């Protein structure tokens, strides 16, 4: 019988396996295998087949992990991933094409362009809350850009992790793709290796760990983190409309969404109008007993359930508040009389709990928002377009949506990403391709015209300086020096 390995031995084994995989992928990239458009398209087509061939299996995994309704899976997992694949396939050659740039007078006879090159070996670390979407959407960008990829799925959404590990590799070229399984220890060992780019989606706490590891190798990163996303509700609103839209996006995926409205800012008068509307909406969405509703999922695990149950003690429960640990069930909940210093206002909720904080004016709401870390998303509801524009103009956030929830995330033509504590970098659509590409500035010049170009050379004269400065001017962008 083989003796159990000690922790140091296990760490060395994990590190060794990861080292073998990364070396294999580097050899593939160095050989230029991933660069042709045809190869990239083949990998993207493989991702499309993976989705189509295994839809039921993937839906079952989402249901077991999160009890996610098929409707939510279709909207937020399958359709978004499939759209990204189709978009990349339709536009791949156009995205790869060299981008011409304006030239200066002194470079008129040269070729100046931006070439989009793959970084090389990319690490993608995936969270558990949208385990299919947040695996495939960045993977589309990395493969479209011509990189080799190491994928680390979340061990918390264990059923999806198993499907990805067993099935996804069959649809991709194994010479340019590898998957590493495990938890924090395995992720830590993986991060000791040098990658050319790291893409991480998860909490700010782990994001700092990833960024620290990346700094050792000067590896660029995209960090898609979270934060407390404010939702300002003006007095000039229809409460029923606000309730419908806020409740839908707050309780979608049982609130386990990084761009969900994390708290509402409104006046006491608006709160009095909004509460009965929210009560009615929640009952219409999930019935009088939400626990039996097929439209409400569950908390991912006991650890997160216990954390959320602790937050139910903040403020006063106005709607919901029921919970059952044996079922990992927490009812759609609204809290009022919430203080800024309470735990529910100090951390991202990531569950079906909606605090309402009272403010007396738009200025007070904006001041409240700006005192805190910059959020991943920000929402403003008002019948007055001027109010919405003021919130947009006087705040900062990763994304913004007026008079709705996170619909901005559904548009591949808009960049998705954070700012400040909510992250750095952007993706979706062409932004994904650009994120996973090095934009290489290039200028090609012939060996002729040496007499003209010699004005750059010593001995320097005032006349040559004047001529050179004129030649360096560009029509619309910063120049390339002669």
Tab-separated table of C-alpha atoms in Angstrom:
chain	number	residue	atom	x	y	z
A	1	UNK	CA	0.000	0.000	0.000
A	2	UNK	CA	1.395	3.421	-0.999
A	3	UNK	CA	2.068	5.651	1.995
A	4	UNK	CA	0.204	9.019	2.062
A	5	UNK	CA	2.304	11.904	0.771
A	6	UNK	CA	3.240	14.682	3.159
A	7	UNK	CA	2.127	18.251	2.404
A	8	UNK	CA	5.578	19.306	1.066
A	9	UNK	CA	5.731	16.180	-1.124
A	10	UNK	CA	2.239	16.854	-2.481
A	11	UNK	CA	3.136	20.469	-3.206
A	12	UNK	CA	6.234	19.405	-5.109
A	13	UNK	CA	4.182	16.855	-7.093
A	14	UNK	CA	1.574	19.477	-8.009
A	15	UNK	CA	4.287	21.933	-8.988
A	16	UNK	CA	6.047	19.290	-11.077
A	17	UNK	CA	2.901	18.341	-12.997
A	18	UNK	CA	2.098	21.997	-13.660
A	19	UNK	CA	5.685	22.514	-14.806
A	20	UNK	CA	5.428	19.693	-17.337
A	21	UNK	CA	2.166	21.086	-18.699
A	22	UNK	CA	3.425	24.650	-19.014
A	23	UNK	CA	6.607	23.488	-20.726
A	24	UNK	CA	4.586	21.468	-23.243
A	25	UNK	CA	2.406	24.460	-24.038
A	26	UNK	CA	5.395	26.780	-24.369
A	27	UNK	CA	6.934	24.429	-26.903
A	28	UNK	CA	3.696	24.501	-28.900
A	29	UNK	CA	3.598	28.270	-28.864
A	30	UNK	CA	7.260	28.610	-29.787
A	31	UNK	CA	6.668	26.376	-32.785
A	32	UNK	CA	4.065	28.874	-34.041
A	33	UNK	CA	1.274	26.324	-34.104
A	34	UNK	CA	-1.381	28.633	-32.602
A	35	UNK	CA	-0.720	31.660	-34.815
A	36	UNK	CA	-2.557	30.827	-38.086
A	37	UNK	CA	-6.157	32.012	-38.327
A	38	UNK	CA	-7.235	28.537	-39.438
A	39	UNK	CA	-5.908	26.941	-36.251
A	40	UNK	CA	-7.574	29.548	-34.048
A	41	UNK	CA	-10.890	29.118	-35.858
A	42	UNK	CA	-10.709	25.346	-35.374
A	43	UNK	CA	-10.345	25.790	-31.614
A	44	UNK	CA	-13.293	28.206	-31.501
A	45	UNK	CA	-15.426	25.792	-33.515
A	46	UNK	CA	-14.491	23.117	-30.982
A	47	UNK	CA	-15.834	25.294	-28.174
A	48	UNK	CA	-19.089	25.711	-30.095
A	49	UNK	CA	-19.440	21.946	-30.510
A	50	UNK	CA	-18.667	21.463	-26.814
A	51	UNK	CA	-21.633	23.665	-25.925
A	52	UNK	CA	-24.025	22.056	-28.401
A	53	UNK	CA	-23.066	18.440	-27.755
A	54	UNK	CA	-23.129	18.663	-23.964
A	55	UNK	CA	-25.896	21.120	-23.195
A	56	UNK	CA	-27.951	18.762	-21.054
A	57	UNK	CA	-24.890	17.581	-19.144
A	58	UNK	CA	-23.853	21.170	-18.479
A	59	UNK	CA	-27.369	22.190	-17.403
A	60	UNK	CA	-27.453	19.293	-14.960
A	61	UNK	CA	-24.117	20.365	-13.492
A	62	UNK	CA	-25.382	23.927	-13.021
A	63	UNK	CA	-28.542	22.585	-11.383
A	64	UNK	CA	-26.574	20.381	-8.981
A	65	UNK	CA	-24.122	23.101	-8.025
A	66	UNK	CA	-26.460	26.109	-7.798
A	67	UNK	CA	-29.936	24.688	-8.495
A	68	UNK	CA	-29.877	27.190	-11.323
A	69	UNK	CA	-33.128	27.295	-13.326
A	70	UNK	CA	-32.760	26.356	-17.005
A	71	UNK	CA	-34.021	29.831	-17.950
A	72	UNK	CA	-31.172	31.498	-16.052
A	73	UNK	CA	-28.652	29.000	-17.419
A	74	UNK	CA	-29.775	29.688	-20.974
A	75	UNK	CA	-29.707	33.470	-20.576
A	76	UNK	CA	-26.526	33.931	-18.581
A	77	UNK	CA	-24.384	30.905	-19.426
A	78	UNK	CA	-25.133	29.268	-22.782
A	79	UNK	CA	-26.371	32.138	-24.936
A	80	UNK	CA	-23.649	34.564	-23.887
A	81	UNK	CA	-20.887	32.028	-24.442
A	82	UNK	CA	-22.291	30.937	-27.801
A	83	UNK	CA	-22.636	34.551	-28.921
A	84	UNK	CA	-18.999	35.234	-28.051
A	85	UNK	CA	-17.904	32.208	-30.087
A	86	UNK	CA	-19.957	33.245	-33.126
A	87	UNK	CA	-18.733	36.835	-32.879
A	88	UNK	CA	-15.092	35.768	-32.734
A	89	UNK	CA	-15.466	33.365	-35.668
A	90	UNK	CA	-17.169	36.019	-37.821
A	91	UNK	CA	-14.585	38.683	-37.088
A	92	UNK	CA	-11.378	36.735	-36.434
A	93	UNK	CA	-9.484	37.727	-39.588
A	94	UNK	CA	-10.540	41.369	-39.284
A	95	UNK	CA	-9.384	41.470	-35.650
A	96	UNK	CA	-6.055	39.866	-36.573
A	97	UNK	CA	-5.379	42.288	-39.428
A	98	UNK	CA	-2.621	44.865	-38.985
A	99	UNK	CA	-4.065	48.239	-38.009
A	100	UNK	CA	-2.719	51.163	-40.014
A	101	UNK	CA	-1.962	54.375	-38.119
A	102	UNK	CA	-1.429	58.018	-39.149
A	103	UNK	CA	2.159	58.994	-39.968
A	104	UNK	CA	4.241	62.119	-39.612
A	105	UNK	CA	5.750	64.038	-42.518
A	106	UNK	CA	9.047	62.333	-41.853
A	107	UNK	CA	7.498	58.838	-42.024
A	108	UNK	CA	5.280	59.303	-45.076
A	109	UNK	CA	7.334	56.841	-47.111
A	110	UNK	CA	7.273	54.196	-44.347
A	111	UNK	CA	4.757	51.580	-43.257
A	112	UNK	CA	3.427	52.215	-39.743
A	113	UNK	CA	0.986	49.776	-38.169
A	114	UNK	CA	-0.096	47.933	-35.030
A	115	UNK	CA	0.258	44.166	-35.088
A	116	UNK	CA	-1.895	42.095	-32.723
A	117	UNK	CA	0.291	39.297	-31.413
A	118	UNK	CA	-0.555	36.577	-28.879
A	119	UNK	CA	1.122	36.915	-25.504
A	120	UNK	CA	2.058	33.239	-25.378
A	121	UNK	CA	1.067	31.151	-22.363
A	122	UNK	CA	-2.081	32.422	-20.640
A	123	UNK	CA	-3.556	31.367	-17.281
A	124	UNK	CA	-7.319	31.725	-16.789
A	125	UNK	CA	-8.648	31.275	-13.234
A	126	UNK	CA	-12.428	30.792	-13.086
A	127	UNK	CA	-14.935	31.493	-10.259
A	128	UNK	CA	-17.878	29.340	-9.219
A	129	UNK	CA	-20.919	31.603	-9.645
A	130	UNK	CA	-21.158	31.497	-13.462
A	131	UNK	CA	-18.809	28.577	-13.992
A	132	UNK	CA	-19.590	28.015	-17.674
A	133	UNK	CA	-19.858	31.614	-18.871
A	134	UNK	CA	-16.760	32.736	-16.979
A	135	UNK	CA	-14.806	29.783	-18.330
A	136	UNK	CA	-15.723	30.061	-21.989
A	137	UNK	CA	-15.972	33.826	-22.555
A	138	UNK	CA	-12.358	34.608	-21.590
A	139	UNK	CA	-11.237	31.333	-23.195
A	140	UNK	CA	-12.740	32.491	-26.499
A	141	UNK	CA	-10.660	35.666	-26.343
A	142	UNK	CA	-7.447	33.832	-25.415
A	143	UNK	CA	-7.777	31.245	-28.189
A	144	UNK	CA	-8.915	33.792	-30.785
A	145	UNK	CA	-5.801	35.823	-29.999
A	146	UNK	CA	-3.611	32.773	-30.655
A	147	UNK	CA	-2.447	31.907	-27.142
A	148	UNK	CA	-1.860	28.615	-25.403
A	149	UNK	CA	-4.054	28.336	-22.296
A	150	UNK	CA	-3.895	26.784	-18.846
A	151	UNK	CA	-7.413	26.737	-17.397
A	152	UNK	CA	-8.098	26.526	-13.660
A	153	UNK	CA	-11.849	25.933	-13.055
A	154	UNK	CA	-13.359	26.502	-9.631
A	155	UNK	CA	-13.307	23.569	-7.258
A	156	UNK	CA	-16.327	25.046	-5.427
A	157	UNK	CA	-18.739	24.413	-8.320
A	158	UNK	CA	-17.557	20.819	-8.250
A	159	UNK	CA	-20.066	19.314	-10.680
A	160	UNK	CA	-19.205	21.836	-13.382
A	161	UNK	CA	-15.510	21.337	-12.637
A	162	UNK	CA	-15.936	17.610	-13.264
A	163	UNK	CA	-17.736	18.111	-16.589
A	164	UNK	CA	-15.161	20.630	-17.775
A	165	UNK	CA	-12.285	18.358	-16.789
A	166	UNK	CA	-13.726	15.241	-18.392
A	167	UNK	CA	-15.316	16.663	-21.535
A	168	UNK	CA	-13.870	20.030	-22.615
A	169	UNK	CA	-10.348	18.751	-23.463
A	170	UNK	CA	-11.848	16.427	-26.105
A	171	UNK	CA	-12.860	19.469	-28.144
A	172	UNK	CA	-9.537	21.349	-28.079
A	173	UNK	CA	-6.045	20.642	-29.355
A	174	UNK	CA	-4.173	19.227	-26.358
A	175	UNK	CA	-0.911	20.705	-27.565
A	176	UNK	CA	-2.178	24.221	-26.772
A	177	UNK	CA	-4.583	23.635	-23.885
A	178	UNK	CA	-4.272	22.208	-20.373
A	179	UNK	CA	-6.465	22.124	-17.301
A	180	UNK	CA	-5.336	22.130	-13.668
A	181	UNK	CA	-7.784	21.020	-10.970
A	182	UNK	CA	-7.793	21.548	-7.230
A	183	UNK	CA	-8.227	24.231	-4.602
A	184	UNK	CA	-6.202	27.102	-3.153
A	185	UNK	CA	-3.063	24.982	-2.710
A	186	UNK	CA	-3.026	23.918	-6.339
A	187	UNK	CA	-3.753	27.465	-7.486
A	188	UNK	CA	-0.872	28.752	-5.366
A	189	UNK	CA	1.503	26.193	-6.871
A	190	UNK	CA	0.305	27.104	-10.343
A	191	UNK	CA	0.949	30.796	-9.723
A	192	UNK	CA	4.598	30.088	-8.946
A	193	UNK	CA	5.111	29.383	-12.641
A	194	UNK	CA	5.748	32.165	-15.108
A	195	UNK	CA	2.874	32.977	-17.438
A	196	UNK	CA	2.748	35.620	-20.144
A	197	UNK	CA	-0.725	36.770	-19.073
A	198	UNK	CA	-3.063	35.976	-16.177
A	199	UNK	CA	-6.834	36.459	-16.295
A	200	UNK	CA	-8.542	36.125	-12.915
A	201	UNK	CA	-12.191	36.449	-11.941
A	202	UNK	CA	-13.019	36.338	-8.252
A	203	UNK	CA	-12.796	38.219	-4.974
A	204	UNK	CA	-10.577	41.237	-4.289
A	205	UNK	CA	-8.826	39.241	-1.542
A	206	UNK	CA	-7.694	36.506	-3.928
A	207	UNK	CA	-7.096	39.103	-6.630
A	208	UNK	CA	-4.362	40.627	-4.460
A	209	UNK	CA	-2.739	37.192	-4.124
A	210	UNK	CA	-2.830	36.700	-7.896
A	211	UNK	CA	-1.401	40.156	-8.561
A	212	UNK	CA	1.398	39.609	-6.032
A	213	UNK	CA	2.342	36.331	-7.713
A	214	UNK	CA	2.198	37.924	-11.153
A	215	UNK	CA	4.462	40.772	-10.014
A	216	UNK	CA	7.308	38.320	-9.346
A	217	UNK	CA	7.459	37.640	-13.095
A	218	UNK	CA	6.224	41.072	-14.262
A	219	UNK	CA	3.239	39.284	-15.763
A	220	UNK	CA	0.358	41.505	-16.922
A	221	UNK	CA	-3.042	40.711	-15.435
A	222	UNK	CA	-6.726	41.255	-15.903
A	223	UNK	CA	-8.528	41.168	-12.562
A	224	UNK	CA	-12.322	40.929	-12.739
A	225	UNK	CA	-13.271	41.465	-9.128
A	226	UNK	CA	-16.429	42.591	-7.384
A	227	UNK	CA	-17.568	45.235	-4.985
A	228	UNK	CA	-20.662	46.795	-3.561
A	229	UNK	CA	-22.651	47.999	-6.540
A	230	UNK	CA	-24.885	50.985	-5.635
A	231	UNK	CA	-28.402	51.410	-6.992
A	232	UNK	CA	-29.759	54.932	-6.646
A	233	UNK	CA	-33.546	55.259	-6.851
A	234	UNK	CA	-34.793	58.807	-7.359
A	235	UNK	CA	-38.113	60.008	-5.940
A	236	UNK	CA	-39.262	60.588	-9.518
A	237	UNK	CA	-39.768	56.876	-10.287
A	238	UNK	CA	-42.495	54.342	-10.814
A	239	UNK	CA	-41.973	52.013	-7.808
A	240	UNK	CA	-43.504	48.977	-9.536
A	241	UNK	CA	-41.094	49.258	-12.474
A	242	UNK	CA	-38.131	49.757	-10.159
A	243	UNK	CA	-39.201	46.789	-8.022
A	244	UNK	CA	-39.511	44.514	-11.054
A	245	UNK	CA	-36.104	45.375	-12.417
A	246	UNK	CA	-34.177	45.560	-9.149
A	247	UNK	CA	-35.673	42.314	-7.801
A	248	UNK	CA	-34.988	40.466	-11.048
A	249	UNK	CA	-31.319	41.363	-11.079
A	250	UNK	CA	-30.782	41.183	-7.301
A	251	UNK	CA	-32.224	37.667	-6.991
A	252	UNK	CA	-31.037	36.312	-10.366
A	253	UNK	CA	-28.693	33.359	-9.665
A	254	UNK	CA	-29.793	33.726	-6.020
A	255	UNK	CA	-27.934	37.018	-5.834
A	256	UNK	CA	-24.587	35.347	-6.542
A	257	UNK	CA	-23.649	37.807	-9.274
A	258	UNK	CA	-20.715	40.223	-9.181
A	259	UNK	CA	-22.673	42.955	-10.998
A	260	UNK	CA	-25.924	42.591	-9.023
A	261	UNK	CA	-27.267	45.735	-7.286
A	262	UNK	CA	-25.739	45.339	-3.815
A	263	UNK	CA	-27.720	48.046	-2.025
A	264	UNK	CA	-30.377	50.654	-2.766
A	265	UNK	CA	-29.962	54.336	-1.980
A	266	UNK	CA	-33.244	56.235	-1.760
A	267	UNK	CA	-35.160	58.719	0.352
A	268	UNK	CA	-37.353	57.522	3.249
A	269	UNK	CA	-40.387	58.566	1.188
A	270	UNK	CA	-39.286	56.448	-1.768
A	271	UNK	CA	-38.588	53.532	0.559
A	272	UNK	CA	-42.185	53.641	1.785
A	273	UNK	CA	-43.411	53.374	-1.805
A	274	UNK	CA	-40.803	50.821	-2.880
A	275	UNK	CA	-41.234	48.264	-0.081
A	276	UNK	CA	-44.813	47.176	-0.920
A	277	UNK	CA	-43.869	47.085	-4.586
A	278	UNK	CA	-40.902	44.807	-3.804
A	279	UNK	CA	-43.100	42.610	-1.612
A	280	UNK	CA	-45.592	42.217	-4.432
A	281	UNK	CA	-42.893	41.595	-7.024
A	282	UNK	CA	-41.114	38.918	-4.975
A	283	UNK	CA	-44.426	37.118	-4.404
A	284	UNK	CA	-45.208	37.292	-8.133
A	285	UNK	CA	-41.731	36.057	-9.109
A	286	UNK	CA	-41.349	33.251	-6.572
A	287	UNK	CA	-44.788	32.629	-5.047
A	288	UNK	CA	-45.858	32.884	-1.425
A	289	UNK	CA	-43.324	30.179	-0.525
A	290	UNK	CA	-40.139	31.011	-2.478
A	291	UNK	CA	-38.442	27.905	-1.117
A	292	UNK	CA	-40.652	25.731	-3.329
A	293	UNK	CA	-40.214	27.943	-6.395
A	294	UNK	CA	-38.428	26.390	-9.390
A	295	UNK	CA	-37.224	29.890	-10.259
A	296	UNK	CA	-34.973	30.426	-7.233
A	297	UNK	CA	-31.618	28.720	-6.902
A	298	UNK	CA	-29.561	27.918	-3.817
A	299	UNK	CA	-26.390	29.149	-2.127
A	300	UNK	CA	-23.304	27.386	-3.461
A	301	UNK	CA	-22.107	25.811	-0.172
A	302	UNK	CA	-22.415	25.815	3.621
A	303	UNK	CA	-19.564	28.290	4.111
A	304	UNK	CA	-21.254	30.950	2.006
A	305	UNK	CA	-24.642	30.124	3.541
A	306	UNK	CA	-23.326	30.753	7.060
A	307	UNK	CA	-21.735	34.024	5.985
A	308	UNK	CA	-25.026	35.203	4.479
A	309	UNK	CA	-27.052	34.051	7.454
A	310	UNK	CA	-24.866	36.299	9.612
A	311	UNK	CA	-25.737	39.281	7.402
A	312	UNK	CA	-29.462	38.743	8.019
A	313	UNK	CA	-28.916	40.201	11.492
A	314	UNK	CA	-28.059	43.622	10.080
A	315	UNK	CA	-30.668	46.376	10.118
A	316	UNK	CA	-34.236	45.128	10.190
A	317	UNK	CA	-35.784	42.474	7.941
A	318	UNK	CA	-38.656	44.071	6.027
A	319	UNK	CA	-39.220	41.257	3.518
A	320	UNK	CA	-38.151	37.612	3.661
A	321	UNK	CA	-35.359	36.663	6.041
A	322	UNK	CA	-36.177	32.950	6.236
A	323	UNK	CA	-33.355	30.437	5.836
A	324	UNK	CA	-32.667	26.692	6.010
A	325	UNK	CA	-29.085	25.461	6.119
A	326	UNK	CA	-30.028	21.856	5.245
A	327	UNK	CA	-31.264	23.149	1.876
A	328	UNK	CA	-28.826	26.070	1.614
A	329	UNK	CA	-31.939	28.212	1.183
A	330	UNK	CA	-32.185	31.910	1.926
A	331	UNK	CA	-35.384	33.701	1.003
A	332	UNK	CA	-35.323	36.819	-1.177
A	333	UNK	CA	-34.759	39.404	1.537
A	334	UNK	CA	-34.934	43.176	1.903
A	335	UNK	CA	-33.296	44.916	4.869
A	336	UNK	CA	-34.136	48.429	6.084
A	337	UNK	CA	-32.762	50.709	8.819
A	338	UNK	CA	-29.305	49.607	7.691
A	339	UNK	CA	-26.314	51.570	8.962
A	340	UNK	CA	-23.248	52.224	6.833
A	341	UNK	CA	-20.988	50.640	9.464
A	342	UNK	CA	-22.802	47.270	9.586
A	343	UNK	CA	-21.204	44.141	8.041
A	344	UNK	CA	-23.803	43.967	5.256
A	345	UNK	CA	-22.458	47.321	4.027
A	346	UNK	CA	-18.787	46.420	4.447
A	347	UNK	CA	-18.536	43.417	2.135
A	348	UNK	CA	-19.999	42.270	-1.151
A	349	UNK	CA	-23.168	40.357	-0.265
A	350	UNK	CA	-23.212	37.764	-3.046
A	351	UNK	CA	-26.595	36.426	-2.016
A	352	UNK	CA	-30.348	37.211	-2.122
A	353	UNK	CA	-30.205	40.056	0.398
A	354	UNK	CA	-30.939	43.675	-0.534
A	355	UNK	CA	-30.225	46.451	2.006
A	356	UNK	CA	-31.911	49.836	1.635
A	357	UNK	CA	-29.979	52.859	2.872
A	358	UNK	CA	-31.736	56.201	3.203
A	359	UNK	CA	-30.373	59.418	1.722
A	360	UNK	CA	-32.087	62.808	1.548
A	361	UNK	CA	-30.925	63.993	-1.861
A	362	UNK	CA	-29.095	63.145	-5.060
A	363	UNK	CA	-26.033	64.983	-3.780
A	364	UNK	CA	-26.020	62.914	-0.586
A	365	UNK	CA	-26.345	59.702	-2.621
A	366	UNK	CA	-23.440	60.654	-4.874
A	367	UNK	CA	-21.333	61.587	-1.853
A	368	UNK	CA	-22.158	58.203	-0.276
A	369	UNK	CA	-21.078	56.382	-3.438
A	370	UNK	CA	-17.882	58.389	-3.857
A	371	UNK	CA	-16.755	57.798	-0.249
A	372	UNK	CA	-16.517	54.100	-0.954
A	373	UNK	CA	-14.350	51.978	-3.252
A	374	UNK	CA	-15.216	52.199	-6.934
A	375	UNK	CA	-17.789	49.493	-7.746
A	376	UNK	CA	-17.894	47.063	-10.649
A	377	UNK	CA	-21.318	48.396	-11.659
A	378	UNK	CA	-23.539	51.325	-10.769
A	379	UNK	CA	-27.269	51.777	-11.364
A	380	UNK	CA	-29.532	54.828	-11.335
A	381	UNK	CA	-33.322	54.907	-11.660
A	382	UNK	CA	-35.221	58.074	-12.470
A	383	UNK	CA	-37.803	59.345	-14.927
A	384	UNK	CA	-35.542	62.379	-15.254
A	385	UNK	CA	-32.748	61.763	-17.738
A	386	UNK	CA	-30.870	64.642	-16.121
A	387	UNK	CA	-30.712	62.789	-12.803
A	388	UNK	CA	-29.361	59.650	-14.474
A	389	UNK	CA	-26.796	61.731	-16.383
A	390	UNK	CA	-25.690	63.418	-13.159
A	391	UNK	CA	-25.066	60.085	-11.442
A	392	UNK	CA	-23.094	58.942	-14.480
A	393	UNK	CA	-21.067	62.160	-14.717
A	394	UNK	CA	-20.237	62.526	-11.012
A	395	UNK	CA	-19.254	58.950	-10.126
A	396	UNK	CA	-16.848	56.249	-11.311
A	397	UNK	CA	-17.538	52.545	-11.779
A	398	UNK	CA	-16.590	49.644	-13.998
A	399	UNK	CA	-19.907	49.819	-15.841
A	400	UNK	CA	-23.110	51.833	-15.641
A	401	UNK	CA	-26.757	51.186	-16.461
A	402	UNK	CA	-29.599	53.670	-16.208
A	403	UNK	CA	-33.103	52.460	-15.336
A	404	UNK	CA	-32.280	48.762	-15.404
A	405	UNK	CA	-30.031	46.112	-13.915
A	406	UNK	CA	-26.955	44.591	-15.510
A	407	UNK	CA	-28.140	44.712	-19.133
A	408	UNK	CA	-24.909	46.473	-20.110
A	409	UNK	CA	-23.098	43.174	-19.499
A	410	UNK	CA	-25.146	41.481	-22.235
A	411	UNK	CA	-23.695	43.716	-24.973
A	412	UNK	CA	-20.466	42.358	-26.455
A	413	UNK	CA	-19.930	45.774	-28.019
A	414	UNK	CA	-19.366	47.246	-24.530
A	415	UNK	CA	-16.218	46.521	-22.506
A	416	UNK	CA	-16.764	44.665	-19.250
A	417	UNK	CA	-14.358	45.230	-16.392
A	418	UNK	CA	-13.704	46.982	-13.131
A	419	UNK	CA	-11.863	50.076	-11.970
A	420	UNK	CA	-9.886	50.602	-8.785
A	421	UNK	CA	-10.778	47.994	-6.171
A	422	UNK	CA	-13.308	46.337	-8.511
A	423	UNK	CA	-10.604	45.251	-10.924
A	424	UNK	CA	-8.515	46.161	-13.933
A	425	UNK	CA	-8.668	45.258	-17.605
A	426	UNK	CA	-11.676	44.569	-19.802
A	427	UNK	CA	-13.152	41.892	-22.034
A	428	UNK	CA	-16.205	40.710	-24.036
A	429	UNK	CA	-16.292	40.646	-27.826
A	430	UNK	CA	-13.346	42.350	-29.516
A	431	UNK	CA	-12.248	43.640	-26.124
A	432	UNK	CA	-11.441	40.014	-25.180
A	433	UNK	CA	-9.311	39.580	-28.296
A	434	UNK	CA	-7.491	42.848	-27.563
A	435	UNK	CA	-6.954	41.942	-23.898
A	436	UNK	CA	-5.222	38.694	-24.826
A	437	UNK	CA	-3.156	40.334	-27.598
A	438	UNK	CA	0.044	42.336	-27.403
A	439	UNK	CA	-0.396	45.434	-29.557
A	440	UNK	CA	2.998	45.745	-31.199
A	441	UNK	CA	3.868	49.107	-32.720
A	442	UNK	CA	5.738	48.589	-35.989
A	443	UNK	CA	7.443	50.844	-38.547
A	444	UNK	CA	9.083	49.532	-41.721
A	445	UNK	CA	11.521	51.739	-43.645
A	446	UNK	CA	13.717	51.174	-46.672
A	447	UNK	CA	17.468	51.880	-46.713
A	448	UNK	CA	17.087	54.652	-49.289
A	449	UNK	CA	16.692	58.450	-48.783
A	450	UNK	CA	19.726	58.576	-46.483
A	451	UNK	CA	20.533	62.180	-47.357
A	452	UNK	CA	17.116	63.328	-46.170
A	453	UNK	CA	17.214	61.257	-42.983
A	454	UNK	CA	20.733	62.491	-42.178
A	455	UNK	CA	19.361	65.728	-40.702
A	456	UNK	CA	19.012	63.721	-37.472
A	457	UNK	CA	22.721	63.087	-37.153
A	458	UNK	CA	25.455	65.132	-35.458
A	459	UNK	CA	26.870	67.630	-35.801
A	460	UNK	CA	23.572	69.230	-34.726
A	461	UNK	CA	22.587	72.604	-36.171
A	462	UNK	CA	19.648	74.964	-35.501
A	463	UNK	CA	18.535	74.566	-39.133
A	464	UNK	CA	18.424	70.780	-38.907
A	465	UNK	CA	16.543	70.968	-35.612
A	466	UNK	CA	13.842	73.168	-37.157
A	467	UNK	CA	13.476	70.802	-40.119
A	468	UNK	CA	13.359	67.750	-37.863
A	469	UNK	CA	10.668	69.206	-35.612
A	470	UNK	CA	8.485	69.947	-38.642
A	471	UNK	CA	9.016	66.420	-39.958
A	472	UNK	CA	8.011	64.921	-36.608
A	473	UNK	CA	4.569	66.533	-36.561
A	474	UNK	CA	1.620	64.227	-37.191
A	475	UNK	CA	-1.883	64.875	-38.384
A	476	UNK	CA	-3.748	63.102	-35.595
A	477	UNK	CA	-1.532	61.034	-33.278
A	478	UNK	CA	1.760	61.043	-31.437
A	479	UNK	CA	4.685	60.682	-33.821
A	480	UNK	CA	7.258	58.034	-34.523
A	481	UNK	CA	10.725	59.497	-34.184
A	482	UNK	CA	12.898	59.514	-37.270
